[in-house]
Amino acid sequence: AVVSTQSTGTMALYSHSSKLVKAGNEAPTDVETAVSQALLDLEANSDLSSALRGLYFVGAEEVVIRDDKVAVVIHIPFPQQKIYHKIQGRLVRELEKKLSGKHVIFLSKRRILSKPTRHSRNLSKQKRPRSRTLTAVHASILDDLVYPAEIAGQRKRVKLDGSQQIKVHLEKSSQINTETKLDTFMSVYKKLTGKDVVFEYVD
């Protein structure tokens, strides 16, 4: 079957032998092939079978956390985010087993729209949705990173050298499930946004 990818509007081929949908004829990377096979295995041989049917992802990449640790970031279509969230805890645990213990992060694919200018060629004059601004997309990436933990608050800190650091407060109740992944969250956020972030727990 052929489906339309939401992020680009371009047509992509969806095969029952793959859980990956990429725009055009772009070949899958090794990590994307590994993720697709792991999802197919779980769909065929686990209690997640029915929940995974019909779900797919649109890309995957590895992010080096440090010399001995690599995380796998899986990009999913935004319209499927709520369905993924229902099974994400179990799905992450099973995928991490299949991907040699690498941390697994799910991020919804979002498109940033640049700020219109007087010289922009947007003839429709349609107002840019707030959810498509750079600030909103970066905030959503943070929410995705720590899910199912919830962000209790955050503030920006300006260092002496002028650089900015975001301090994110996570609820204390989520510490047991997220503490070992904080360095992964920091590295992935830095890779995707170029911004520094630190996390701390609050009651």
GROMACS .gro file of C-alpha atoms in nm:
model
  203
    1ALA     CA    1   0.000   0.000   0.000
    2VAL     CA    2   0.109   0.356  -0.059
    3VAL     CA    3   0.068   0.615   0.216
    4SER     CA    4   0.135   0.987   0.241
    5THR     CA    5   0.383   1.098   0.504
    6GLN     CA    6   0.243   1.380   0.718
    7SER     CA    7   0.567   1.573   0.765
    8THR     CA    8   0.650   1.625   0.399
    9GLY     CA    9   0.332   1.556   0.207
   10THR     CA   10   0.532   1.333  -0.028
   11MET     CA   11   0.438   0.978  -0.115
   12ALA     CA   12   0.625   0.688   0.038
   13LEU     CA   13   0.604   0.314   0.008
   14TYR     CA   14   0.479   0.117   0.308
   15SER     CA   15   0.557  -0.250   0.294
   16HIS     CA   16   0.426  -0.527   0.519
   17SER     CA   17   0.787  -0.651   0.537
   18SER     CA   18   0.899  -0.323   0.695
   19LYS     CA   19   0.779  -0.084   0.966
   20LEU     CA   20   0.965   0.207   0.803
   21VAL     CA   21   0.804   0.471   0.583
   22LYS     CA   22   1.052   0.708   0.417
   23ALA     CA   23   0.981   0.975   0.161
   24GLY     CA   24   1.060   0.886  -0.198
   25ASN     CA   25   1.297   0.600  -0.269
   26GLU     CA   26   1.546   0.679   0.006
   27ALA     CA   27   1.722   0.363   0.119
   28PRO     CA   28   1.705   0.268   0.490
   29THR     CA   29   2.017   0.299   0.702
   30ASP     CA   30   2.152   0.004   0.901
   31VAL     CA   31   1.996   0.134   1.223
   32GLU     CA   32   1.658   0.186   1.053
   33THR     CA   33   1.670  -0.171   0.921
   34ALA     CA   34   1.751  -0.301   1.271
   35VAL     CA   35   1.463  -0.103   1.427
   36SER     CA   36   1.220  -0.217   1.160
   37GLN     CA   37   1.314  -0.583   1.211
   38ALA     CA   38   1.286  -0.551   1.589
   39LEU     CA   39   0.936  -0.403   1.557
   40LEU     CA   40   0.832  -0.674   1.313
   41ASP     CA   41   0.958  -0.941   1.554
   42LEU     CA   42   0.758  -0.787   1.839
   43GLU     CA   43   0.450  -0.759   1.620
   44ALA     CA   44   0.479  -1.128   1.533
   45ASN     CA   45   0.581  -1.273   1.869
   46SER     CA   46   0.476  -1.063   2.169
   47ASP     CA   47   0.178  -0.935   2.362
   48LEU     CA   48   0.230  -0.605   2.178
   49SER     CA   49   0.128  -0.768   1.852
   50SER     CA   50  -0.218  -0.614   1.809
   51ALA     CA   51  -0.106  -0.271   1.936
   52LEU     CA   52   0.183  -0.256   1.686
   53ARG     CA   53  -0.027  -0.349   1.386
   54GLY     CA   54  -0.058  -0.046   1.162
   55LEU     CA   55   0.211   0.153   1.344
   56TYR     CA   56   0.523   0.262   1.160
   57PHE     CA   57   0.816   0.499   1.197
   58VAL     CA   58   0.967   0.752   0.956
   59GLY     CA   59   1.335   0.739   1.048
   60ALA     CA   60   1.591   0.638   1.308
   61GLU     CA   61   1.942   0.749   1.402
   62GLU     CA   62   2.209   0.670   1.655
   63VAL     CA   63   2.337   0.937   1.893
   64VAL     CA   64   2.666   0.881   2.074
   65ILE     CA   65   2.622   0.955   2.445
   66ARG     CA   66   2.979   0.871   2.541
   67ASP     CA   67   3.245   0.627   2.423
   68ASP     CA   68   3.067   0.323   2.566
   69LYS     CA   69   2.705   0.426   2.514
   70VAL     CA   70   2.486   0.487   2.208
   71ALA     CA   71   2.118   0.576   2.199
   72VAL     CA   72   1.872   0.503   1.919
   73VAL     CA   73   1.630   0.785   1.836
   74ILE     CA   74   1.319   0.665   1.654
   75HIS     CA   75   1.114   0.927   1.470
   76ILE     CA   76   0.742   0.850   1.452
   77PRO     CA   77   0.459   1.024   1.265
   78PHE     CA   78   0.286   1.280   1.486
   79PRO     CA   79  -0.067   1.146   1.419
   80GLN     CA   80   0.037   0.812   1.574
   81GLN     CA   81   0.194   0.960   1.888
   82LYS     CA   82  -0.103   0.889   2.119
   83ILE     CA   83  -0.114   0.525   2.010
   84TYR     CA   84   0.260   0.486   2.071
   85HIS     CA   85   0.224   0.650   2.414
   86LYS     CA   86  -0.021   0.380   2.525
   87ILE     CA   87   0.245   0.109   2.481
   88GLN     CA   88   0.566   0.313   2.500
   89GLY     CA   89   0.689   0.187   2.838
   90ARG     CA   90   0.671  -0.179   2.739
   91LEU     CA   91   0.781  -0.111   2.382
   92VAL     CA   92   1.096   0.072   2.491
   93ARG     CA   93   1.193  -0.210   2.727
   94GLU     CA   94   1.150  -0.474   2.457
   95LEU     CA   95   1.333  -0.273   2.190
   96GLU     CA   96   1.625  -0.205   2.423
   97LYS     CA   97   1.665  -0.579   2.471
   98LYS     CA   98   1.665  -0.636   2.095
   99LEU     CA   99   1.901  -0.343   2.022
  100SER     CA  100   2.184  -0.461   2.247
  101GLY     CA  101   2.084  -0.255   2.548
  102LYS     CA  102   2.101   0.082   2.370
  103HIS     CA  103   1.866   0.344   2.512
  104VAL     CA  104   1.562   0.395   2.290
  105ILE     CA  105   1.395   0.734   2.249
  106PHE     CA  106   1.073   0.800   2.056
  107LEU     CA  107   1.027   1.147   1.905
  108SER     CA  108   0.733   1.268   1.699
  109LYS     CA  109   0.826   1.413   1.363
  110ARG     CA  110   0.747   1.783   1.364
  111ARG     CA  111   0.808   2.048   1.103
  112ILE     CA  112   0.939   2.393   1.194
  113LEU     CA  113   0.799   2.678   0.985
  114SER     CA  114   1.024   2.979   0.951
  115LYS     CA  115   0.897   3.318   1.060
  116PRO     CA  116   0.733   3.498   0.768
  117THR     CA  117   0.892   3.823   0.653
  118ARG     CA  118   0.777   4.105   0.430
  119HIS     CA  119   0.973   3.944   0.148
  120SER     CA  120   0.851   3.589   0.204
  121ARG     CA  121   0.671   3.430  -0.090
  122ASN     CA  122   0.376   3.307   0.113
  123LEU     CA  123   0.089   3.422  -0.101
  124SER     CA  124  -0.178   3.278   0.126
  125LYS     CA  125  -0.087   3.513   0.413
  126GLN     CA  126  -0.184   3.231   0.646
  127LYS     CA  127  -0.069   3.283   1.001
  128ARG     CA  128   0.204   3.047   1.117
  129PRO     CA  129   0.066   2.796   1.374
  130ARG     CA  130   0.223   2.845   1.716
  131SER     CA  131   0.299   2.471   1.731
  132ARG     CA  132   0.527   2.505   1.426
  133THR     CA  133   0.757   2.772   1.570
  134LEU     CA  134   1.116   2.684   1.663
  135THR     CA  135   1.046   2.745   2.033
  136ALA     CA  136   0.735   2.527   2.036
  137VAL     CA  137   0.899   2.239   1.848
  138HIS     CA  138   1.203   2.243   2.080
  139ALA     CA  139   0.970   2.239   2.383
  140SER     CA  140   0.781   1.943   2.235
  141ILE     CA  141   1.107   1.754   2.182
  142LEU     CA  142   1.175   1.792   2.555
  143ASP     CA  143   0.829   1.655   2.638
  144ASP     CA  144   0.883   1.359   2.404
  145LEU     CA  145   1.230   1.286   2.544
  146VAL     CA  146   1.119   1.240   2.903
  147TYR     CA  147   0.777   1.077   2.839
  148PRO     CA  148   0.602   0.931   3.039
  149ALA     CA  149   0.767   1.156   3.299
  150GLU     CA  150   0.620   1.506   3.317
  151ILE     CA  151   0.806   1.834   3.320
  152ALA     CA  152   0.715   2.031   3.632
  153GLY     CA  153   0.890   2.349   3.522
  154GLN     CA  154   1.197   2.490   3.352
  155ARG     CA  155   1.410   2.801   3.343
  156LYS     CA  156   1.693   2.940   3.136
  157ARG     CA  157   2.029   3.020   3.285
  158VAL     CA  158   2.285   3.240   3.111
  159LYS     CA  159   2.644   3.135   3.174
  160LEU     CA  160   2.938   3.372   3.211
  161ASP     CA  161   3.043   3.307   2.853
  162GLY     CA  162   2.699   3.417   2.731
  163SER     CA  163   2.577   3.069   2.642
  164GLN     CA  164   2.238   2.951   2.763
  165GLN     CA  165   2.146   2.642   2.958
  166ILE     CA  166   1.794   2.514   3.015
  167LYS     CA  167   1.728   2.367   3.359
  168VAL     CA  168   1.434   2.125   3.348
  169HIS     CA  169   1.251   2.016   3.663
  170LEU     CA  170   1.110   1.663   3.656
  171GLU     CA  171   0.865   1.529   3.908
  172LYS     CA  172   1.035   1.330   4.184
  173SER     CA  173   0.800   1.038   4.123
  174SER     CA  174   0.962   0.976   3.783
  175GLN     CA  175   1.318   0.951   3.917
  176ILE     CA  176   1.331   0.572   3.942
  177ASN     CA  177   1.243   0.534   3.571
  178THR     CA  178   1.445   0.821   3.425
  179GLU     CA  179   1.756   0.869   3.638
  180THR     CA  180   1.974   0.633   3.433
  181LYS     CA  181   1.873   0.809   3.110
  182LEU     CA  182   1.942   1.172   3.198
  183ASP     CA  183   2.273   1.179   3.010
  184THR     CA  184   2.092   1.032   2.709
  185PHE     CA  185   1.824   1.303   2.726
  186MET     CA  186   2.093   1.574   2.744
  187SER     CA  187   2.296   1.438   2.452
  188VAL     CA  188   1.997   1.380   2.225
  189TYR     CA  189   1.852   1.727   2.294
  190LYS     CA  190   2.191   1.888   2.226
  191LYS     CA  191   2.226   1.694   1.899
  192LEU     CA  192   1.880   1.787   1.774
  193THR     CA  193   1.857   2.149   1.890
  194GLY     CA  194   2.213   2.263   1.966
  195LYS     CA  195   2.096   2.366   2.315
  196ASP     CA  196   2.234   2.260   2.653
  197VAL     CA  197   1.990   2.115   2.903
  198VAL     CA  198   2.023   1.974   3.255
  199PHE     CA  199   1.763   1.794   3.463
  200GLU     CA  200   1.680   1.789   3.830
  201TYR     CA  201   1.400   1.636   4.035
  202VAL     CA  202   1.153   1.833   4.241
  203ASP     CA  203   0.887   1.722   4.491
   0.00000   0.00000   0.00000
